[in-house]
Coordinates of C-alpha atoms in Angstrom, one line a residue:
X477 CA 8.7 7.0 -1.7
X478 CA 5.4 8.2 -0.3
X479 CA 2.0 5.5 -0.1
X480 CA 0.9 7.2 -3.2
X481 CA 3.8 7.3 -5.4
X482 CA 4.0 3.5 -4.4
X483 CA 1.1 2.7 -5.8
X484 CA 1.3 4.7 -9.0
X485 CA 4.8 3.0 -9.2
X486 CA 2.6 -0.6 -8.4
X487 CA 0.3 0.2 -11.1
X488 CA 2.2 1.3 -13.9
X489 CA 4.4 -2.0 -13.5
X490 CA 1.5 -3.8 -13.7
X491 CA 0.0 -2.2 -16.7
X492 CA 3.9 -3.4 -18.6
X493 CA 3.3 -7.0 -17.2
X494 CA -0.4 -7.1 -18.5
X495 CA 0.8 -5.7 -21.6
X496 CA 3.8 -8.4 -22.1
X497 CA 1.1 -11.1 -20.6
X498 CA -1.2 -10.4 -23.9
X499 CA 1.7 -10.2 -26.6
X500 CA 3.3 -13.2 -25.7
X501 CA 0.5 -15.7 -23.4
X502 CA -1.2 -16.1 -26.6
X503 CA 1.4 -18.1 -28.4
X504 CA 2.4 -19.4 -25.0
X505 CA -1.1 -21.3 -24.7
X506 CA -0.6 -22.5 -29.0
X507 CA 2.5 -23.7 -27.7
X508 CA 1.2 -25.9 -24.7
X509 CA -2.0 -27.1 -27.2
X510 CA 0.6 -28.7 -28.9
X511 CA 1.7 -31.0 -26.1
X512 CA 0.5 -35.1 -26.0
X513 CA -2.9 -35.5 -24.1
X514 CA -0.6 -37.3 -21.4
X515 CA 0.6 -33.9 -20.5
X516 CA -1.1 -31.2 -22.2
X517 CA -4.2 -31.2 -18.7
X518 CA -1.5 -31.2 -16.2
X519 CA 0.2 -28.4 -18.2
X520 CA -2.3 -26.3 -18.6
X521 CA -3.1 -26.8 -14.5
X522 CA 0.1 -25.6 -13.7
X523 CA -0.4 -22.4 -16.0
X524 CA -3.7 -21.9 -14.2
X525 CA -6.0 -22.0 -17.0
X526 CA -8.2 -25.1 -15.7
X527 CA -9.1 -27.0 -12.6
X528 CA -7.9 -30.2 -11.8
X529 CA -10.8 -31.9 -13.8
X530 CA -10.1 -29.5 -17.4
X531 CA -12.9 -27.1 -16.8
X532 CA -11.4 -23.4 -17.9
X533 CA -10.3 -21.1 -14.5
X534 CA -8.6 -18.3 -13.8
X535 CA -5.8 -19.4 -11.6
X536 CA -2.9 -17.3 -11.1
X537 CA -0.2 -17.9 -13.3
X538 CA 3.1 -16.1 -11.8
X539 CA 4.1 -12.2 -12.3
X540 CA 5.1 -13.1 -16.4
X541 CA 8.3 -11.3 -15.3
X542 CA 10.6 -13.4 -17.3
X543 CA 9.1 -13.0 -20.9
X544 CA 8.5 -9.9 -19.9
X545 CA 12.0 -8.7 -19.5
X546 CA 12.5 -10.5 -23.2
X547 CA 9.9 -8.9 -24.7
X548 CA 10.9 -5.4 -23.2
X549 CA 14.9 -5.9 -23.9
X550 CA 13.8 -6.3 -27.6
X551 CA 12.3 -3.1 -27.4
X552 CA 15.3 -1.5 -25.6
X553 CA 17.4 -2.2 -28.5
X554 CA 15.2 -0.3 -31.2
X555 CA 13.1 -3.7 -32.5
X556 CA 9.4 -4.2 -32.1
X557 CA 8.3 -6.8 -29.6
X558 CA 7.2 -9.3 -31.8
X559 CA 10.0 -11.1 -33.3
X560 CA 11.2 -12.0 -29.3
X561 CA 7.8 -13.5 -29.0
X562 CA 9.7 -16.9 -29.0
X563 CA 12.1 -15.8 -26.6
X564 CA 9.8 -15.0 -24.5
X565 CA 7.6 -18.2 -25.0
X566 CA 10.9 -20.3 -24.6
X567 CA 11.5 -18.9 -21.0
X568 CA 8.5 -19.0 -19.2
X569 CA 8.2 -22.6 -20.7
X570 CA 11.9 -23.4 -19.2
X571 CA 10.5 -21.1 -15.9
X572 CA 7.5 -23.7 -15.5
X573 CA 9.5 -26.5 -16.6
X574 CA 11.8 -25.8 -13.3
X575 CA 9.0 -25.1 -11.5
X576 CA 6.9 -28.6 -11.6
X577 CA 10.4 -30.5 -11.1
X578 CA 11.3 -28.4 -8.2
X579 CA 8.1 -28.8 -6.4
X580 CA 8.4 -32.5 -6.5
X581 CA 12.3 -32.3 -5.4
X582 CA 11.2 -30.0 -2.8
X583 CA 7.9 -31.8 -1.4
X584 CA 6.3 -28.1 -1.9
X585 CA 2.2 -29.0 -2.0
X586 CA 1.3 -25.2 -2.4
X587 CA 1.8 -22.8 -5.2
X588 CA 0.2 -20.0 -6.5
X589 CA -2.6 -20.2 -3.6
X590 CA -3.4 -23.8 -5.1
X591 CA -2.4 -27.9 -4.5
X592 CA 1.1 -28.0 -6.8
X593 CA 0.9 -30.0 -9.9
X594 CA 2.5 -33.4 -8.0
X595 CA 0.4 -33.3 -5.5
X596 CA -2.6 -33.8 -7.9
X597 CA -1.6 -35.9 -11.1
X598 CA 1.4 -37.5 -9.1
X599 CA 4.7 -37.1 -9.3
X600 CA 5.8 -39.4 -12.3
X601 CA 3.1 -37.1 -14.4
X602 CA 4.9 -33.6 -13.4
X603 CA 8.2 -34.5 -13.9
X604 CA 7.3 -35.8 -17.6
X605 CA 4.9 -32.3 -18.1
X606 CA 8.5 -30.8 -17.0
X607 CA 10.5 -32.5 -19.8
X608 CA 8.2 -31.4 -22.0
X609 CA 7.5 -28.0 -21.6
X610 CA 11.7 -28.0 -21.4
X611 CA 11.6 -29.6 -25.0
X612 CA 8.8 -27.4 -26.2
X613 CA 11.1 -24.3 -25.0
X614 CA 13.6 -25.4 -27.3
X615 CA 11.3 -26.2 -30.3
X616 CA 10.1 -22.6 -30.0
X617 CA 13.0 -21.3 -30.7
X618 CA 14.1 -23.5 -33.5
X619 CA 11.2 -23.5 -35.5
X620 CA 11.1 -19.6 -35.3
X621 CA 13.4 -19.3 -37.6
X622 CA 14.8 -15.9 -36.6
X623 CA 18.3 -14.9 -37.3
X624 CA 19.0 -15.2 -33.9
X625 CA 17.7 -18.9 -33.2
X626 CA 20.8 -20.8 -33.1
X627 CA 22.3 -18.6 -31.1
X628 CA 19.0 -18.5 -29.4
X629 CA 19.0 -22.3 -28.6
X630 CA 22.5 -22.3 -27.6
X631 CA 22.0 -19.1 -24.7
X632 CA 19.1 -21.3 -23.4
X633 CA 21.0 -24.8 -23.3
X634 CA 23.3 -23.1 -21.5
X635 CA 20.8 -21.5 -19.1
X636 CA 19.2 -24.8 -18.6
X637 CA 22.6 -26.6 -17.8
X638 CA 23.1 -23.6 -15.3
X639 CA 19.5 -24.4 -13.5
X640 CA 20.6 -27.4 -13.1
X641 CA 23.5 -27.0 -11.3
X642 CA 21.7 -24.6 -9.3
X643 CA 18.9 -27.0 -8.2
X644 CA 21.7 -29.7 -7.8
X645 CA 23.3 -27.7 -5.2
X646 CA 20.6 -26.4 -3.5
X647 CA 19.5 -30.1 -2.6
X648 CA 22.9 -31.1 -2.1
X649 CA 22.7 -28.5 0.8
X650 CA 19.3 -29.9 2.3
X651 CA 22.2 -32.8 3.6
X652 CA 24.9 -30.4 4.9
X653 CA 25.4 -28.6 7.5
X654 CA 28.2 -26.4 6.4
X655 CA 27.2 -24.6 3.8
X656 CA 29.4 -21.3 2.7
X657 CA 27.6 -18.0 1.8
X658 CA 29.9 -17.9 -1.5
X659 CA 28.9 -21.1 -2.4
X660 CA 24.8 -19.7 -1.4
X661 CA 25.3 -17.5 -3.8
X662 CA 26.6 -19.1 -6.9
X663 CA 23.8 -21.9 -6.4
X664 CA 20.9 -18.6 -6.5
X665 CA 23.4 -17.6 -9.5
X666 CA 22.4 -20.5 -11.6
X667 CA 18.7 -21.0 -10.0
X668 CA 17.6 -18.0 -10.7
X669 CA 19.8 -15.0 -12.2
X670 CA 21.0 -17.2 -15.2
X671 CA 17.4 -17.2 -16.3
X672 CA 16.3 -13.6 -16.1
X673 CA 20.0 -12.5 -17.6
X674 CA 18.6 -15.0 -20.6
X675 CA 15.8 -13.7 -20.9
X676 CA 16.8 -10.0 -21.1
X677 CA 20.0 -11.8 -23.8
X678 CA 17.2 -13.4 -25.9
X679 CA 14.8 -10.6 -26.3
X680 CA 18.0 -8.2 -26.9
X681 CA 19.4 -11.2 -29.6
X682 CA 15.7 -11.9 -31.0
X683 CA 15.3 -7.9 -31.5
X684 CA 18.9 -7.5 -33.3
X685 CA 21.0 -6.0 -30.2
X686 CA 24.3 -6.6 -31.4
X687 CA 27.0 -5.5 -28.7
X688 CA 24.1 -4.6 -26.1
X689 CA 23.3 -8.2 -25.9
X690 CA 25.5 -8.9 -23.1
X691 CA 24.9 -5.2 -21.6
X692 CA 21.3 -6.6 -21.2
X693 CA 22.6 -10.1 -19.6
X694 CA 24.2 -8.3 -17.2
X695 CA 21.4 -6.6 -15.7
X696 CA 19.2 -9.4 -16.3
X697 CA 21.5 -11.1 -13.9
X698 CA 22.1 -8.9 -11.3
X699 CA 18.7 -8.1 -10.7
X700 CA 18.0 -11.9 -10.6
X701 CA 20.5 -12.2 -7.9
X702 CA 18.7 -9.4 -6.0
X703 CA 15.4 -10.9 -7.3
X704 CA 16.6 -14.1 -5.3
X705 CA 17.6 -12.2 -1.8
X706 CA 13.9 -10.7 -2.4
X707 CA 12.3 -13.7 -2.4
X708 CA 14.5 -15.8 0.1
X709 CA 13.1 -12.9 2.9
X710 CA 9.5 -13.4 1.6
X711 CA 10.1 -17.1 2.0
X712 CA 10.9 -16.2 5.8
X713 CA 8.7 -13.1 6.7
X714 CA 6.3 -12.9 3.4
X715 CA 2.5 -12.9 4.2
X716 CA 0.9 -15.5 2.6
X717 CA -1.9 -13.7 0.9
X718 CA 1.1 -12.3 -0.9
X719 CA 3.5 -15.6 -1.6
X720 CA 0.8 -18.3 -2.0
X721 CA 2.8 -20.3 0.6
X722 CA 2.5 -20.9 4.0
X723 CA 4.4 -18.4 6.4
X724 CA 8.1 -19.0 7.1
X725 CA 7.3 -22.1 4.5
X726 CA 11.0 -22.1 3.4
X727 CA 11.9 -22.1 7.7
X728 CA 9.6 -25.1 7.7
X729 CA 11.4 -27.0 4.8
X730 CA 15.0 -26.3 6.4
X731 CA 16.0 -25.0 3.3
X732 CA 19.1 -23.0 3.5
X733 CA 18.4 -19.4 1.7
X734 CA 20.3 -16.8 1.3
X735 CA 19.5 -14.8 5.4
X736 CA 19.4 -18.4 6.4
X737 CA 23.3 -19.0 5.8
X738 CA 23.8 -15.6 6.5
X739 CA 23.0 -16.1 10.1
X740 CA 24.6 -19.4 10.4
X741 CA 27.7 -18.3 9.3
X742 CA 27.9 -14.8 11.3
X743 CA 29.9 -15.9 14.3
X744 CA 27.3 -14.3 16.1
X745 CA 25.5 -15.7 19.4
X746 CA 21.9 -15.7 17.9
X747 CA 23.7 -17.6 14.3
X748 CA 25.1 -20.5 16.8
X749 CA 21.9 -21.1 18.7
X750 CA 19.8 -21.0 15.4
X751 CA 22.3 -23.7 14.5
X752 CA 21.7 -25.9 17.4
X753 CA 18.3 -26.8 16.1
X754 CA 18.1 -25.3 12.4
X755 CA 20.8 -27.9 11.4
X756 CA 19.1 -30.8 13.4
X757 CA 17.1 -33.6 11.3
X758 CA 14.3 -33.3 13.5
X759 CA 10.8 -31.8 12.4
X760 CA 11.0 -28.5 13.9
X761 CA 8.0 -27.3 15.9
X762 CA 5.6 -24.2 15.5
X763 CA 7.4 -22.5 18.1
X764 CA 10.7 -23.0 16.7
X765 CA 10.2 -22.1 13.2
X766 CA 9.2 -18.5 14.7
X767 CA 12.6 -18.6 16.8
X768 CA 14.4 -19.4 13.8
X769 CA 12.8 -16.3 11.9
X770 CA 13.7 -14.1 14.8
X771 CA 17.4 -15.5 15.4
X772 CA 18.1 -15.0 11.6
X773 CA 16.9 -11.7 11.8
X774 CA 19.4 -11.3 15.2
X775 CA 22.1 -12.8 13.6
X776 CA 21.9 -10.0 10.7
X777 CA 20.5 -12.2 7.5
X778 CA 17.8 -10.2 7.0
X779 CA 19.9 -7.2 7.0
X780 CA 22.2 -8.6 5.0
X781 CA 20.4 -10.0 2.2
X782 CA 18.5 -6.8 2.2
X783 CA 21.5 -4.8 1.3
X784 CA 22.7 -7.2 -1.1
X785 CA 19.2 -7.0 -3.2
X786 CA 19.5 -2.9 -3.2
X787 CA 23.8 -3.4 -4.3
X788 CA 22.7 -6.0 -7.3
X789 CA 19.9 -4.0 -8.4
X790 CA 22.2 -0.8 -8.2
X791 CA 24.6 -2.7 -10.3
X792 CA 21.6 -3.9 -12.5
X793 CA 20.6 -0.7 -13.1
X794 CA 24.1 0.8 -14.1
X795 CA 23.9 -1.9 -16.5
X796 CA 21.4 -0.6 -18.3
X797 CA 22.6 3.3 -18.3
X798 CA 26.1 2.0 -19.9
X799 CA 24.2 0.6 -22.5
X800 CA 22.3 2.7 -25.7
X801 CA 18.8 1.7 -25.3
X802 CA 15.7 3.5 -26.0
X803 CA 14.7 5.3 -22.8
X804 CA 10.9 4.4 -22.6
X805 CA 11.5 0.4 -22.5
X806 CA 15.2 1.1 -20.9
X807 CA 13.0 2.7 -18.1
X808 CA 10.2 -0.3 -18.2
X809 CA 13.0 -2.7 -17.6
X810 CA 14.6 -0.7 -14.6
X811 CA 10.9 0.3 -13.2
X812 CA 10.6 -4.0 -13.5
X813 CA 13.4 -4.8 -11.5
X814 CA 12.3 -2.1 -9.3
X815 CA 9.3 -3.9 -8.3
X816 CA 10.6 -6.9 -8.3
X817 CA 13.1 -6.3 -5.6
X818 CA 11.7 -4.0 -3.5
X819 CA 8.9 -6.3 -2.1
X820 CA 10.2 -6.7 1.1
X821 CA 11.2 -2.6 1.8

């Protein structure tokens, strides 16, 4: 793809975000008024609307690719986007809700280019604005009363169960040091795929998709697998300008992506000496933290997880071509995932 066909492709997925962003932010920011004063500041913080203090800004607020994917799966199966306005409300709430308890679990201070949630109202204040944007998600979806909301409610409790098991093993390997890529990948199954296949189940559910419900799921969770590889490498080589987090932040935090235990577990000479001081409890120094990128990189993770993103979004995308969707938002979705993964090419 040539520098201008790259932007043109930039562009028009940024006009579908902007145009999800204003069908479903709107009920999004109802929703959150809703909320106890206890919570409702730090919530609306997080979102980026205000500053710390409650004065309106325009922080950023994340890609909307989640409830965007809902609101364009709708579409895909024939319905107009606005009945899987709750869907779409009820993921990004569950999105953020994983979001402010993950920073806290994970000692992150930085997101979106701005001091995390935690690190200004404290930690007992995010965790209980988490459990209640969690509880709002679920509210949304009962009190639309759509045909599809029990169904709806049960999709996300089971998304939500899955996050949880994905967030529970990725701390439970902070404290290992033999971590198996199978088991890598299952815990990015349920941190992240389980959530953008929901999403893409809702919307289809929400806009009366029948037997392309699960057609949907599927490439809602393939891509989310590749979406994960994706963002495991911009944890390691990502510019910050571009991440909102310091560079090789995730090297820095020893956490144990997806290139990461690539490279421990290739048998290769640069993998062993990476493991030498990765797997140490030791802060690691400037200087090692830009070995470790490079040895990873030796070892073949980068490679590896790069191939891996372009095989699950192949296998996304044939997902949505065995399925009989309406071509303009069918292409949207794929154009999406697209973007999405190809971020580190």
């Amino acid at each position: 793809m040539s520098v201008t066909e790259d932007t043109e492709h930039d562009h028009r997925t940024d006009e579908v975000l902007d145009r999800g962003r204003r069908l479903f932010e709107p009920a999004v920011r109802a929703a959150v008024d809703s909320l106890s004063p206890a919570v409702r500041p730090v919530a609306a913080y997080h979102f980026g609307w205000c500053d710390e203090h409650g004065n309106p800004a325009r922080a950023g607020s994340g890609k909307a690719i989640r409830p965007t994917l809902a609101l364009l799966a709708a579409e895909a199966v024939g319905s107009d986007p606005a009945p899987a306005v709750p869907a779409a409300v009820a993921v990004e709430l569950v999105h953020n809700f994983s979001l402010l308890h993950d920073d806290v679990m994970d000692g992150d201070t930085t997101r979106r280019h701005r001091p995390t949630a935690w690190t200004v109202f404290g930690t007992n204040t995010a965790i209980l604005t988490g459990d209640a944007l969690l509880t709002l998600a679920l509210d949304v979806l009962a009190s639309s009363r759509a045909h599809a909301a029990q169904e709806g409610l049960r999709m996300l409790s089971a998304t939500v169960l899955d996050l949880i098991n994905g967030q529970s093993a990725d701390l439970d390997f902070e404290e290992r040091r033999d971590v198996g890529l199978e088991e890598c990948v299952r815990m990015a199954e349920g941190k992240t795929s389980a959530l953008l296949g929901s999403a893409c189940a809702l919307g289809a559910a929400f806009g009366g998709g029948g037997e392309r419900v699960e057609a949907l799921r599927e490439f809602g969770s393939s891509f989310g697998t590749a979406f994960q590889h994706a963002d495991d490498l911009l944890g390691i080589w990502g510019r910050p300008e571009a991440t909102g987090k310091p560079v090789h932040s995730d090297l820095r935090s020893r956490k144990k992506t997806l290139p990461v235990v690539a490279a421990l577990r290739s048998g290769t000479p640069a993998g062993r000496e990476l493991a030498d001081f990765y797997l140490d409890d030791r802060e690691l120094s400037d200087a090692e933290i830009a070995r470790a990128a490079d040895l990873i990189e030796g070892a073949g993770g980068r490679r590896w997880s790069r191939e891996q993103a372009d095989l699950l979004l192949d296998r996304a995308l044939d997902a949505l071509r065995s399925a009989d969707l309406a071509p303009r938002p069918a292409g949207e979705l794929a154009g999406l995932a697209r973007f999405a993964v190809d971020r580190t090419h």
